[in-house]
């Protein structure tokens, strides 16, 4: 019965539901938060909110028995590539992926940024954000992610003063809705 409910939930939700779950005002606040963050470091933060998994990913879980967490992580990694987060000049881009149908959040960091924290610390960060997701406080979860990543990026990838790439915006600051 749980598989049927999960299937229906994923088939029912679409990008309009993602926009509705956050609302235009929240999307504007999140965009401003990312933009403000990126003035203090050379990193790039990309927020991606997906209403539901595509059928091929859902199939991997429902029919082939793959762990849902693994399937969601793979989807986040795929979107990391599709959004070209991996293509930032300093390899310090980060994708914050929120899957609404499962109230699940993932963070995928590029190579240079991923080395700044141990894998367990990245997982702790995701675990801390998961509570807000489970409580459907999606804007809070995404905002907290931006704030925590901002601290990390400012410490490890600060702007180098008057020269360098300050002000470059390699990725859109607007949350991507799928």
GROMACS .gro file of N, CA and C in nm:
model
  534
    1UNK      N    1   0.082  -0.120   0.000
    1UNK     CA    2   0.000   0.000   0.000
    1UNK      C    3   0.086   0.127   0.000
    2UNK      N    4   0.199   0.121   0.075
    2UNK     CA    5   0.289   0.236   0.079
    2UNK      C    6   0.347   0.264  -0.060
    3UNK      N    7   0.379   0.160  -0.135
    3UNK     CA    8   0.433   0.179  -0.270
    3UNK      C    9   0.331   0.249  -0.359
    4UNK      N   10   0.206   0.211  -0.347
    4UNK     CA   11   0.101   0.274  -0.427
    4UNK      C   12   0.087   0.421  -0.390
    5UNK      N   13   0.086   0.452  -0.260
    5UNK     CA   14   0.077   0.592  -0.217
    5UNK      C   15   0.195   0.672  -0.269
    6UNK      N   16   0.315   0.614  -0.261
    6UNK     CA   17   0.434   0.684  -0.309
    6UNK      C   18   0.423   0.709  -0.459
    7UNK      N   19   0.383   0.608  -0.535
    7UNK     CA   20   0.367   0.622  -0.680
    7UNK      C   21   0.269   0.734  -0.713
    8UNK      N   22   0.154   0.732  -0.651
    8UNK     CA   23   0.053   0.834  -0.678
    8UNK      C   24   0.102   0.974  -0.641
    9UNK      N   25   0.171   0.985  -0.529
    9UNK     CA   26   0.222   1.115  -0.486
    9UNK      C   27   0.320   1.170  -0.591
   10UNK      N   28   0.407   1.085  -0.642
   10UNK     CA   29   0.505   1.131  -0.741
   10UNK      C   30   0.440   1.160  -0.876
   11UNK      N   31   0.340   1.084  -0.912
   11UNK     CA   32   0.272   1.109  -1.039
   11UNK      C   33   0.185   1.234  -1.033
   12UNK      N   34   0.139   1.268  -0.917
   12UNK     CA   35   0.046   1.379  -0.900
   12UNK      C   36   0.117   1.515  -0.900
   13UNK      N   37   0.235   1.522  -0.840
   13UNK     CA   38   0.302   1.650  -0.821
   13UNK      C   39   0.384   1.691  -0.943
   14UNK      N   40   0.386   1.823  -0.971
   14UNK     CA   41   0.467   1.876  -1.081
   14UNK      C   42   0.528   2.011  -1.041
   15UNK      N   43   0.592   2.077  -1.135
   15UNK     CA   44   0.663   2.202  -1.106
   15UNK      C   45   0.571   2.309  -1.050
   16UNK      N   46   0.445   2.310  -1.090
   16UNK     CA   47   0.351   2.406  -1.033
   16UNK      C   48   0.333   2.383  -0.884
   17UNK      N   49   0.337   2.257  -0.843
   17UNK     CA   50   0.326   2.226  -0.700
   17UNK      C   51   0.449   2.275  -0.625
   18UNK      N   52   0.565   2.270  -0.689
   18UNK     CA   53   0.686   2.322  -0.627
   18UNK      C   54   0.673   2.473  -0.605
   19UNK      N   55   0.624   2.543  -0.705
   19UNK     CA   56   0.604   2.688  -0.693
   19UNK      C   57   0.501   2.718  -0.584
   20UNK      N   58   0.396   2.639  -0.579
   20UNK     CA   59   0.292   2.660  -0.479
   20UNK      C   60   0.342   2.630  -0.338
   21UNK      N   61   0.425   2.528  -0.323
   21UNK     CA   62   0.475   2.489  -0.190
   21UNK      C   63   0.561   2.598  -0.128
   22UNK      N   64   0.631   2.672  -0.212
   22UNK     CA   65   0.717   2.779  -0.160
   22UNK      C   66   0.650   2.916  -0.172
   23UNK      N   67   0.584   2.941  -0.282
   23UNK     CA   68   0.524   3.072  -0.306
   23UNK      C   69   0.624   3.168  -0.366
   24UNK      N   70   0.573   3.263  -0.441
   24UNK     CA   71   0.660   3.359  -0.510
   24UNK      C   72   0.741   3.445  -0.414
   25UNK      N   73   0.681   3.485  -0.303
   25UNK     CA   74   0.753   3.569  -0.207
   25UNK      C   75   0.872   3.492  -0.148
   26UNK      N   76   0.852   3.367  -0.114
   26UNK     CA   77   0.961   3.285  -0.060
   26UNK      C   78   1.070   3.264  -0.164
   27UNK      N   79   1.030   3.240  -0.288
   27UNK     CA   80   1.129   3.224  -0.395
   27UNK      C   81   1.212   3.350  -0.412
   28UNK      N   82   1.147   3.465  -0.404
   28UNK     CA   83   1.220   3.593  -0.414
   28UNK      C   84   1.316   3.610  -0.296
   29UNK      N   85   1.271   3.574  -0.175
   29UNK     CA   86   1.358   3.586  -0.057
   29UNK      C   87   1.478   3.491  -0.068
   30UNK      N   88   1.455   3.371  -0.116
   30UNK     CA   89   1.565   3.276  -0.132
   30UNK      C   90   1.664   3.323  -0.237
   31UNK      N   91   1.612   3.377  -0.347
   31UNK     CA   92   1.701   3.430  -0.451
   31UNK      C   93   1.787   3.543  -0.395
   32UNK      N   94   1.726   3.633  -0.319
   32UNK     CA   95   1.800   3.744  -0.259
   32UNK      C   96   1.904   3.692  -0.159
   33UNK      N   97   1.869   3.588  -0.087
   33UNK     CA   98   1.961   3.530   0.012
   33UNK      C   99   2.085   3.470  -0.058
   34UNK      N  100   2.063   3.400  -0.168
   34UNK     CA  101   2.174   3.343  -0.243
   34UNK      C  102   2.260   3.457  -0.300
   35UNK      N  103   2.196   3.557  -0.358
   35UNK     CA  104   2.268   3.669  -0.418
   35UNK      C  105   2.353   3.740  -0.312
   36UNK      N  106   2.296   3.765  -0.195
   36UNK     CA  107   2.370   3.831  -0.087
   36UNK      C  108   2.486   3.745  -0.041
   37UNK      N  109   2.464   3.616  -0.030
   37UNK     CA  110   2.570   3.525   0.011
   37UNK      C  111   2.688   3.530  -0.085
   38UNK      N  112   2.659   3.529  -0.212
   38UNK     CA  113   2.765   3.520  -0.312
   38UNK      C  114   2.847   3.647  -0.326
   39UNK      N  115   2.809   3.754  -0.255
   39UNK     CA  116   2.893   3.874  -0.255
   39UNK      C  117   3.013   3.858  -0.162
   40UNK      N  118   3.010   3.757  -0.075
   40UNK     CA  119   3.116   3.741   0.023
   40UNK      C  120   3.213   3.627  -0.003
   41UNK      N  121   3.196   3.556  -0.114
   41UNK     CA  122   3.282   3.442  -0.146
   41UNK      C  123   3.279   3.416  -0.296
   42UNK      N  124   3.368   3.327  -0.341
   42UNK     CA  125   3.374   3.297  -0.484
   42UNK      C  126   3.290   3.175  -0.521
   43UNK      N  127   3.225   3.113  -0.423
   43UNK     CA  128   3.144   2.995  -0.450
   43UNK      C  129   3.013   3.029  -0.520
   44UNK      N  130   2.948   2.925  -0.567
   44UNK     CA  131   2.818   2.939  -0.634
   44UNK      C  132   2.720   2.844  -0.569
   45UNK      N  133   2.606   2.896  -0.527
   45UNK     CA  134   2.503   2.817  -0.462
   45UNK      C  135   2.384   2.806  -0.558
   46UNK      N  136   2.340   2.685  -0.582
   46UNK     CA  137   2.224   2.660  -0.668
   46UNK      C  138   2.119   2.586  -0.586
   47UNK      N  139   1.999   2.643  -0.580
   47UNK     CA  140   1.887   2.578  -0.513
   47UNK      C  141   1.798   2.514  -0.619
   48UNK      N  142   1.764   2.388  -0.599
   48UNK     CA  143   1.679   2.317  -0.694
   48UNK      C  144   1.568   2.248  -0.616
   49UNK      N  145   1.445   2.280  -0.650
   49UNK     CA  146   1.329   2.221  -0.585
   49UNK      C  147   1.254   2.141  -0.690
   50UNK      N  148   1.245   2.011  -0.665
   50UNK     CA  149   1.176   1.923  -0.758
   50UNK      C  150   1.054   1.865  -0.686
   51UNK      N  151   0.941   1.873  -0.752
   51UNK     CA  152   0.817   1.825  -0.691
   51UNK      C  153   0.818   1.673  -0.673
   52UNK      N  154   0.864   1.601  -0.776
   52UNK     CA  155   0.861   1.455  -0.769
   52UNK      C  156   0.971   1.397  -0.857
   53UNK      N  157   1.003   1.273  -0.831
   53UNK     CA  158   1.103   1.204  -0.911
   53UNK      C  159   1.048   1.171  -1.050
   54UNK      N  160   1.132   1.178  -1.151
   54UNK     CA  161   1.089   1.130  -1.283
   54UNK      C  162   1.059   0.979  -1.274
   55UNK      N  163   0.973   0.929  -1.361
   55UNK     CA  164   0.935   0.787  -1.355
   55UNK      C  165   1.052   0.689  -1.356
   56UNK      N  166   1.157   0.718  -1.432
   56UNK     CA  167   1.269   0.624  -1.438
   56UNK      C  168   1.337   0.610  -1.301
   57UNK      N  169   1.346   0.717  -1.225
   57UNK     CA  170   1.405   0.710  -1.092
   57UNK      C  171   1.310   0.641  -0.995
   58UNK      N  172   1.185   0.674  -1.005
   58UNK     CA  173   1.085   0.611  -0.919
   58UNK      C  174   1.080   0.460  -0.944
   59UNK      N  175   1.093   0.421  -1.068
   59UNK     CA  176   1.093   0.280  -1.105
   59UNK      C  177   1.207   0.205  -1.036
   60UNK      N  178   1.323   0.269  -1.031
   60UNK     CA  179   1.438   0.206  -0.966
   60UNK      C  180   1.407   0.169  -0.821
   61UNK      N  181   1.330   0.253  -0.755
   61UNK     CA  182   1.294   0.226  -0.616
   61UNK      C  183   1.179   0.126  -0.605
   62UNK      N  184   1.072   0.154  -0.677
   62UNK     CA  185   0.950   0.074  -0.660
   62UNK      C  186   0.961  -0.066  -0.720
   63UNK      N  187   1.019  -0.078  -0.836
   63UNK     CA  188   1.022  -0.208  -0.904
   63UNK      C  189   1.152  -0.284  -0.882
   64UNK      N  190   1.262  -0.210  -0.874
   64UNK     CA  191   1.392  -0.278  -0.861
   64UNK      C  192   1.441  -0.286  -0.717
   65UNK      N  193   1.372  -0.217  -0.626
   65UNK     CA  194   1.404  -0.228  -0.484
   65UNK      C  195   1.524  -0.148  -0.437
   66UNK      N  196   1.572  -0.054  -0.517
   66UNK     CA  197   1.684   0.030  -0.472
   66UNK      C  198   1.636   0.117  -0.356
   67UNK      N  199   1.724   0.142  -0.263
   67UNK     CA  200   1.691   0.227  -0.148
   67UNK      C  201   1.652   0.366  -0.198
   68UNK      N  202   1.543   0.418  -0.143
   68UNK     CA  203   1.494   0.549  -0.187
   68UNK      C  204   1.599   0.657  -0.166
   69UNK      N  205   1.670   0.654  -0.054
   69UNK     CA  206   1.772   0.756  -0.028
   69UNK      C  207   1.880   0.755  -0.135
   70UNK      N  208   1.917   0.637  -0.182
   70UNK     CA  209   2.018   0.625  -0.286
   70UNK      C  210   1.967   0.679  -0.419
   71UNK      N  211   1.843   0.652  -0.450
   71UNK     CA  212   1.782   0.701  -0.574
   71UNK      C  213   1.774   0.853  -0.572
   72UNK      N  214   1.734   0.909  -0.458
   72UNK     CA  215   1.724   1.054  -0.446
   72UNK      C  216   1.862   1.118  -0.458
   73UNK      N  217   1.961   1.058  -0.396
   73UNK     CA  218   2.098   1.110  -0.406
   73UNK      C  219   2.146   1.110  -0.551
   74UNK      N  220   2.117   1.000  -0.623
   74UNK     CA  221   2.154   0.993  -0.765
   74UNK      C  222   2.085   1.102  -0.846
   75UNK      N  223   1.959   1.129  -0.814
   75UNK     CA  224   1.886   1.234  -0.885
   75UNK      C  225   1.950   1.371  -0.857
   76UNK      N  226   1.989   1.394  -0.733
   76UNK     CA  227   2.055   1.521  -0.698
   76UNK      C  228   2.186   1.536  -0.775
   77UNK      N  229   2.261   1.427  -0.785
   77UNK     CA  230   2.387   1.432  -0.859
   77UNK      C  231   2.362   1.459  -1.008
   78UNK      N  232   2.258   1.399  -1.062
   78UNK     CA  233   2.223   1.424  -1.202
   78UNK      C  234   2.189   1.572  -1.224
   79UNK      N  235   2.110   1.629  -1.135
   79UNK     CA  236   2.074   1.770  -1.149
   79UNK      C  237   2.194   1.861  -1.125
   80UNK      N  238   2.287   1.819  -1.042
   80UNK     CA  239   2.413   1.891  -1.022
   80UNK      C  240   2.481   1.909  -1.158
   81UNK      N  241   2.481   1.804  -1.238
   81UNK     CA  242   2.539   1.813  -1.372
   81UNK      C  243   2.453   1.892  -1.468
   82UNK      N  244   2.322   1.867  -1.468
   82UNK     CA  245   2.232   1.937  -1.561
   82UNK      C  246   2.230   2.087  -1.537
   83UNK      N  247   2.243   2.128  -1.412
   83UNK     CA  248   2.243   2.272  -1.380
   83UNK      C  249   2.382   2.333  -1.396
   84UNK      N  250   2.480   2.250  -1.434
   84UNK     CA  251   2.618   2.290  -1.459
   84UNK      C  252   2.686   2.346  -1.335
   85UNK      N  253   2.646   2.297  -1.218
   85UNK     CA  254   2.708   2.340  -1.094
   85UNK      C  255   2.854   2.294  -1.090
   86UNK      N  256   2.882   2.183  -1.153
   86UNK     CA  257   3.018   2.128  -1.160
   86UNK      C  258   3.111   2.213  -1.245
   87UNK      N  259   3.055   2.306  -1.320
   87UNK     CA  260   3.132   2.381  -1.419
   87UNK      C  261   3.178   2.517  -1.369
   88UNK      N  262   3.175   2.541  -1.238
   88UNK     CA  263   3.223   2.670  -1.188
   88UNK      C  264   3.376   2.673  -1.195
   89UNK      N  265   3.430   2.791  -1.216
   89UNK     CA  266   3.574   2.804  -1.240
   89UNK      C  267   3.659   2.749  -1.126
   90UNK      N  268   3.616   2.771  -1.001
   90UNK     CA  269   3.696   2.729  -0.886
   90UNK      C  270   3.653   2.593  -0.829
   91UNK      N  271   3.564   2.524  -0.899
   91UNK     CA  272   3.513   2.393  -0.853
   91UNK      C  273   3.457   2.402  -0.712
   92UNK      N  274   3.389   2.512  -0.682
   92UNK     CA  275   3.331   2.531  -0.549
   92UNK      C  276   3.182   2.563  -0.555
   93UNK      N  277   3.116   2.504  -0.653
   93UNK     CA  278   2.971   2.518  -0.661
   93UNK      C  279   2.904   2.414  -0.572
   94UNK      N  280   2.782   2.443  -0.534
   94UNK     CA  281   2.708   2.350  -0.449
   94UNK      C  282   2.560   2.354  -0.488
   95UNK      N  283   2.501   2.237  -0.496
   95UNK     CA  284   2.358   2.223  -0.526
   95UNK      C  285   2.287   2.180  -0.399
   96UNK      N  286   2.183   2.254  -0.365
   96UNK     CA  287   2.093   2.214  -0.257
   96UNK      C  288   1.966   2.167  -0.326
   97UNK      N  289   1.938   2.038  -0.312
   97UNK     CA  290   1.827   1.973  -0.382
   97UNK      C  291   1.719   1.937  -0.281
   98UNK      N  292   1.597   1.982  -0.308
   98UNK     CA  293   1.482   1.951  -0.223
   98UNK      C  294   1.380   1.875  -0.306
   99UNK      N  295   1.345   1.754  -0.262
   99UNK     CA  296   1.244   1.673  -0.328
   99UNK      C  297   1.117   1.680  -0.244
  100UNK      N  298   1.020   1.754  -0.294
  100UNK     CA  299   0.898   1.780  -0.217
  100UNK      C  300   0.817   1.653  -0.187
  101UNK      N  301   0.804   1.564  -0.282
  101UNK     CA  302   0.720   1.446  -0.263
  101UNK      C  303   0.766   1.361  -0.144
  102UNK      N  304   0.894   1.369  -0.112
  102UNK     CA  305   0.949   1.289  -0.002
  102UNK      C  306   0.995   1.374   0.116
  103UNK      N  307   0.981   1.507   0.102
  103UNK     CA  308   1.029   1.600   0.206
  103UNK      C  309   1.175   1.568   0.238
  104UNK      N  310   1.255   1.557   0.135
  104UNK     CA  311   1.394   1.513   0.147
  104UNK      C  312   1.486   1.618   0.087
  105UNK      N  313   1.597   1.643   0.154
  105UNK     CA  314   1.694   1.741   0.106
  105UNK      C  315   1.830   1.673   0.089
  106UNK      N  316   1.902   1.713  -0.014
  106UNK     CA  317   2.037   1.663  -0.042
  106UNK      C  318   2.126   1.782  -0.075
  107UNK      N  319   2.254   1.767  -0.046
  107UNK     CA  320   2.353   1.868  -0.084
  107UNK      C  321   2.463   1.797  -0.162
  108UNK      N  322   2.493   1.852  -0.280
  108UNK     CA  323   2.601   1.799  -0.364
  108UNK      C  324   2.699   1.912  -0.387
  109UNK      N  325   2.822   1.891  -0.340
  109UNK     CA  326   2.926   1.993  -0.350
  109UNK      C  327   3.031   1.951  -0.452
  110UNK      N  328   3.082   2.048  -0.525
  110UNK     CA  329   3.189   2.021  -0.621
  110UNK      C  330   3.318   1.988  -0.546
  111UNK      N  331   3.416   1.942  -0.621
  111UNK     CA  332   3.540   1.887  -0.564
  111UNK      C  333   3.607   1.975  -0.462
  112UNK      N  334   3.637   2.099  -0.496
  112UNK     CA  335   3.712   2.185  -0.404
  112UNK      C  336   3.633   2.210  -0.276
  113UNK      N  337   3.505   2.230  -0.288
  113UNK     CA  338   3.422   2.255  -0.170
  113UNK      C  339   3.401   2.127  -0.089
  114UNK      N  340   3.383   2.016  -0.156
  114UNK     CA  341   3.361   1.888  -0.086
  114UNK      C  342   3.477   1.854   0.006
  115UNK      N  343   3.598   1.895  -0.031
  115UNK     CA  344   3.716   1.866   0.052
  115UNK      C  345   3.720   1.948   0.180
  116UNK      N  346   3.637   2.051   0.191
  116UNK     CA  347   3.641   2.139   0.308
  116UNK      C  348   3.577   2.076   0.431
  117UNK      N  349   3.493   1.978   0.411
  117UNK     CA  350   3.428   1.908   0.522
  117UNK      C  351   3.440   1.758   0.500
  118UNK      N  352   3.450   1.686   0.609
  118UNK     CA  353   3.450   1.539   0.601
  118UNK      C  354   3.311   1.493   0.557
  119UNK      N  355   3.303   1.379   0.489
  119UNK     CA  356   3.172   1.328   0.446
  119UNK      C  357   3.069   1.321   0.560
  120UNK      N  358   3.113   1.284   0.678
  120UNK     CA  359   3.021   1.277   0.792
  120UNK      C  360   2.966   1.416   0.827
  121UNK      N  361   3.048   1.519   0.813
  121UNK     CA  362   3.002   1.655   0.841
  121UNK      C  363   2.900   1.701   0.739
  122UNK      N  364   2.918   1.664   0.612
  122UNK     CA  365   2.818   1.696   0.510
  122UNK      C  366   2.686   1.628   0.545
  123UNK      N  367   2.694   1.501   0.586
  123UNK     CA  368   2.572   1.428   0.620
  123UNK      C  369   2.505   1.488   0.743
  124UNK      N  370   2.584   1.534   0.840
  124UNK     CA  371   2.527   1.600   0.958
  124UNK      C  372   2.451   1.726   0.918
  125UNK      N  373   2.506   1.800   0.823
  125UNK     CA  374   2.440   1.921   0.775
  125UNK      C  375   2.304   1.885   0.713
  126UNK      N  376   2.302   1.783   0.630
  126UNK     CA  377   2.177   1.740   0.567
  126UNK      C  378   2.077   1.693   0.673
  127UNK      N  379   2.124   1.620   0.771
  127UNK     CA  380   2.037   1.570   0.877
  127UNK      C  381   1.974   1.685   0.955
  128UNK      N  382   2.052   1.790   0.981
  128UNK     CA  383   2.000   1.907   1.052
  128UNK      C  384   1.891   1.977   0.971
  129UNK      N  385   1.910   1.981   0.840
  129UNK     CA  386   1.811   2.048   0.754
  129UNK      C  387   1.686   1.963   0.733
  130UNK      N  388   1.699   1.833   0.750
  130UNK     CA  389   1.589   1.741   0.723
  130UNK      C  390   1.469   1.765   0.813
  131UNK      N  391   1.491   1.810   0.935
  131UNK     CA  392   1.379   1.832   1.027
  131UNK      C  393   1.283   1.936   0.971
  132UNK      N  394   1.336   2.046   0.922
  132UNK     CA  395   1.250   2.150   0.864
  132UNK      C  396   1.175   2.096   0.743
  133UNK      N  397   1.239   2.010   0.663
  133UNK     CA  398   1.173   1.951   0.546
  133UNK      C  399   1.058   1.861   0.589
  134UNK      N  400   1.082   1.778   0.688
  134UNK     CA  401   0.975   1.688   0.734
  134UNK      C  402   0.856   1.765   0.788
  135UNK      N  403   0.884   1.883   0.845
  135UNK     CA  404   0.777   1.968   0.898
  135UNK      C  405   0.719   2.062   0.793
  136UNK      N  406   0.752   2.040   0.666
  136UNK     CA  407   0.709   2.119   0.551
  136UNK      C  408   0.749   2.267   0.561
  137UNK      N  409   0.854   2.296   0.634
  137UNK     CA  410   0.908   2.432   0.641
  137UNK      C  411   1.020   2.441   0.539
  138UNK      N  412   0.981   2.436   0.411
  138UNK     CA  413   1.076   2.428   0.302
  138UNK      C  414   1.163   2.552   0.290
  139UNK      N  415   1.103   2.669   0.303
  139UNK     CA  416   1.182   2.792   0.294
  139UNK      C  417   1.285   2.796   0.407
  140UNK      N  418   1.246   2.756   0.527
  140UNK     CA  419   1.340   2.753   0.639
  140UNK      C  420   1.457   2.658   0.610
  141UNK      N  421   1.426   2.541   0.556
  141UNK     CA  422   1.531   2.442   0.526
  141UNK      C  423   1.628   2.498   0.422
  142UNK      N  424   1.575   2.553   0.314
  142UNK     CA  425   1.661   2.607   0.208
  142UNK      C  426   1.739   2.730   0.256
  143UNK      N  427   1.674   2.816   0.333
  143UNK     CA  428   1.741   2.934   0.388
  143UNK      C  429   1.854   2.895   0.482
  144UNK      N  430   1.830   2.797   0.568
  144UNK     CA  431   1.934   2.748   0.659
  144UNK      C  432   2.050   2.689   0.580
  145UNK      N  433   2.018   2.617   0.474
  145UNK     CA  434   2.124   2.560   0.390
  145UNK      C  435   2.211   2.671   0.332
  146UNK      N  436   2.148   2.775   0.279
  146UNK     CA  437   2.224   2.887   0.222
  146UNK      C  438   2.311   2.951   0.330
  147UNK      N  439   2.257   2.973   0.449
  147UNK     CA  440   2.333   3.036   0.557
  147UNK      C  441   2.454   2.952   0.597
  148UNK      N  442   2.434   2.822   0.611
  148UNK     CA  443   2.544   2.734   0.653
  148UNK      C  444   2.651   2.722   0.544
  149UNK      N  445   2.605   2.714   0.420
  149UNK     CA  446   2.701   2.709   0.309
  149UNK      C  447   2.774   2.841   0.295
  150UNK      N  448   2.704   2.951   0.321
  150UNK     CA  449   2.766   3.083   0.317
  150UNK      C  450   2.884   3.090   0.415
  151UNK      N  451   2.863   3.042   0.537
  151UNK     CA  452   2.970   3.043   0.637
  151UNK      C  453   3.089   2.961   0.591
  152UNK      N  454   3.062   2.845   0.538
  152UNK     CA  455   3.168   2.757   0.489
  152UNK      C  456   3.243   2.820   0.372
  153UNK      N  457   3.169   2.874   0.277
  153UNK     CA  458   3.231   2.934   0.159
  153UNK      C  459   3.311   3.060   0.194
  154UNK      N  460   3.260   3.142   0.285
  154UNK     CA  461   3.333   3.262   0.327
  154UNK      C  462   3.465   3.225   0.395
  155UNK      N  463   3.464   3.115   0.471
  155UNK     CA  464   3.586   3.072   0.540
  155UNK      C  465   3.689   3.014   0.444
  156UNK      N  466   3.643   2.935   0.348
  156UNK     CA  467   3.735   2.863   0.262
  156UNK      C  468   3.756   2.924   0.124
  157UNK      N  469   3.662   3.008   0.079
  157UNK     CA  470   3.672   3.067  -0.055
  157UNK      C  471   3.633   3.215  -0.051
  158UNK      N  472   3.700   3.293   0.034
  158UNK     CA  473   3.663   3.435   0.041
  158UNK      C  474   3.705   3.508  -0.087
  159UNK      N  475   3.642   3.622  -0.109
  159UNK     CA  476   3.688   3.707  -0.220
  159UNK      C  477   3.827   3.756  -0.186
  160UNK      N  478   3.908   3.770  -0.286
  160UNK     CA  479   4.050   3.805  -0.265
  160UNK      C  480   4.073   3.955  -0.259
  161UNK      N  481   3.974   4.031  -0.228
  161UNK     CA  482   3.990   4.177  -0.221
  161UNK      C  483   3.942   4.244  -0.346
  162UNK      N  484   4.014   4.342  -0.393
  162UNK     CA  485   3.972   4.423  -0.506
  162UNK      C  486   3.987   4.356  -0.641
  163UNK      N  487   4.060   4.247  -0.647
  163UNK     CA  488   4.079   4.180  -0.774
  163UNK      C  489   4.011   4.045  -0.771
  164UNK      N  490   4.024   3.972  -0.876
  164UNK     CA  491   3.963   3.839  -0.880
  164UNK      C  492   3.826   3.843  -0.942
  165UNK      N  493   3.745   3.749  -0.903
  165UNK     CA  494   3.617   3.730  -0.969
  165UNK      C  495   3.500   3.787  -0.890
  166UNK      N  496   3.528   3.877  -0.797
  166UNK     CA  497   3.419   3.931  -0.715
  166UNK      C  498   3.309   3.987  -0.804
  167UNK      N  499   3.189   3.945  -0.775
  167UNK     CA  500   3.076   3.992  -0.852
  167UNK      C  501   3.038   3.900  -0.966
  168UNK      N  502   3.126   3.805  -1.003
  168UNK     CA  503   3.091   3.710  -1.107
  168UNK      C  504   2.979   3.621  -1.056
  169UNK      N  505   2.882   3.600  -1.140
  169UNK     CA  506   2.771   3.514  -1.102
  169UNK      C  507   2.760   3.408  -1.210
  170UNK      N  508   2.824   3.296  -1.187
  170UNK     CA  509   2.831   3.192  -1.288
  170UNK      C  510   2.701   3.115  -1.301
  171UNK      N  511   2.623   3.106  -1.193
  171UNK     CA  512   2.495   3.035  -1.195
  171UNK      C  513   2.383   3.130  -1.153
  172UNK      N  514   2.265   3.099  -1.196
  172UNK     CA  515   2.150   3.179  -1.157
  172UNK      C  516   2.128   3.170  -1.007
  173UNK      N  517   2.089   3.281  -0.946
  173UNK     CA  518   2.059   3.283  -0.804
  173UNK      C  519   1.916   3.240  -0.775
  174UNK      N  520   1.835   3.238  -0.878
  174UNK     CA  521   1.693   3.203  -0.865
  174UNK      C  522   1.679   3.052  -0.846
  175UNK      N  523   1.602   3.008  -0.745
  175UNK     CA  524   1.580   2.865  -0.730
  175UNK      C  525   1.520   2.803  -0.856
  176UNK      N  526   1.571   2.688  -0.891
  176UNK     CA  527   1.523   2.613  -1.008
  176UNK      C  528   1.406   2.526  -0.962
  177UNK      N  529   1.295   2.536  -1.031
  177UNK     CA  530   1.177   2.456  -0.997
  177UNK      C  531   1.155   2.353  -1.106
  178UNK      N  532   1.135   2.228  -1.066
  178UNK     CA  533   1.116   2.118  -1.163
  178UNK      C  534   0.996   2.037  -1.123
   0.00000   0.00000   0.00000
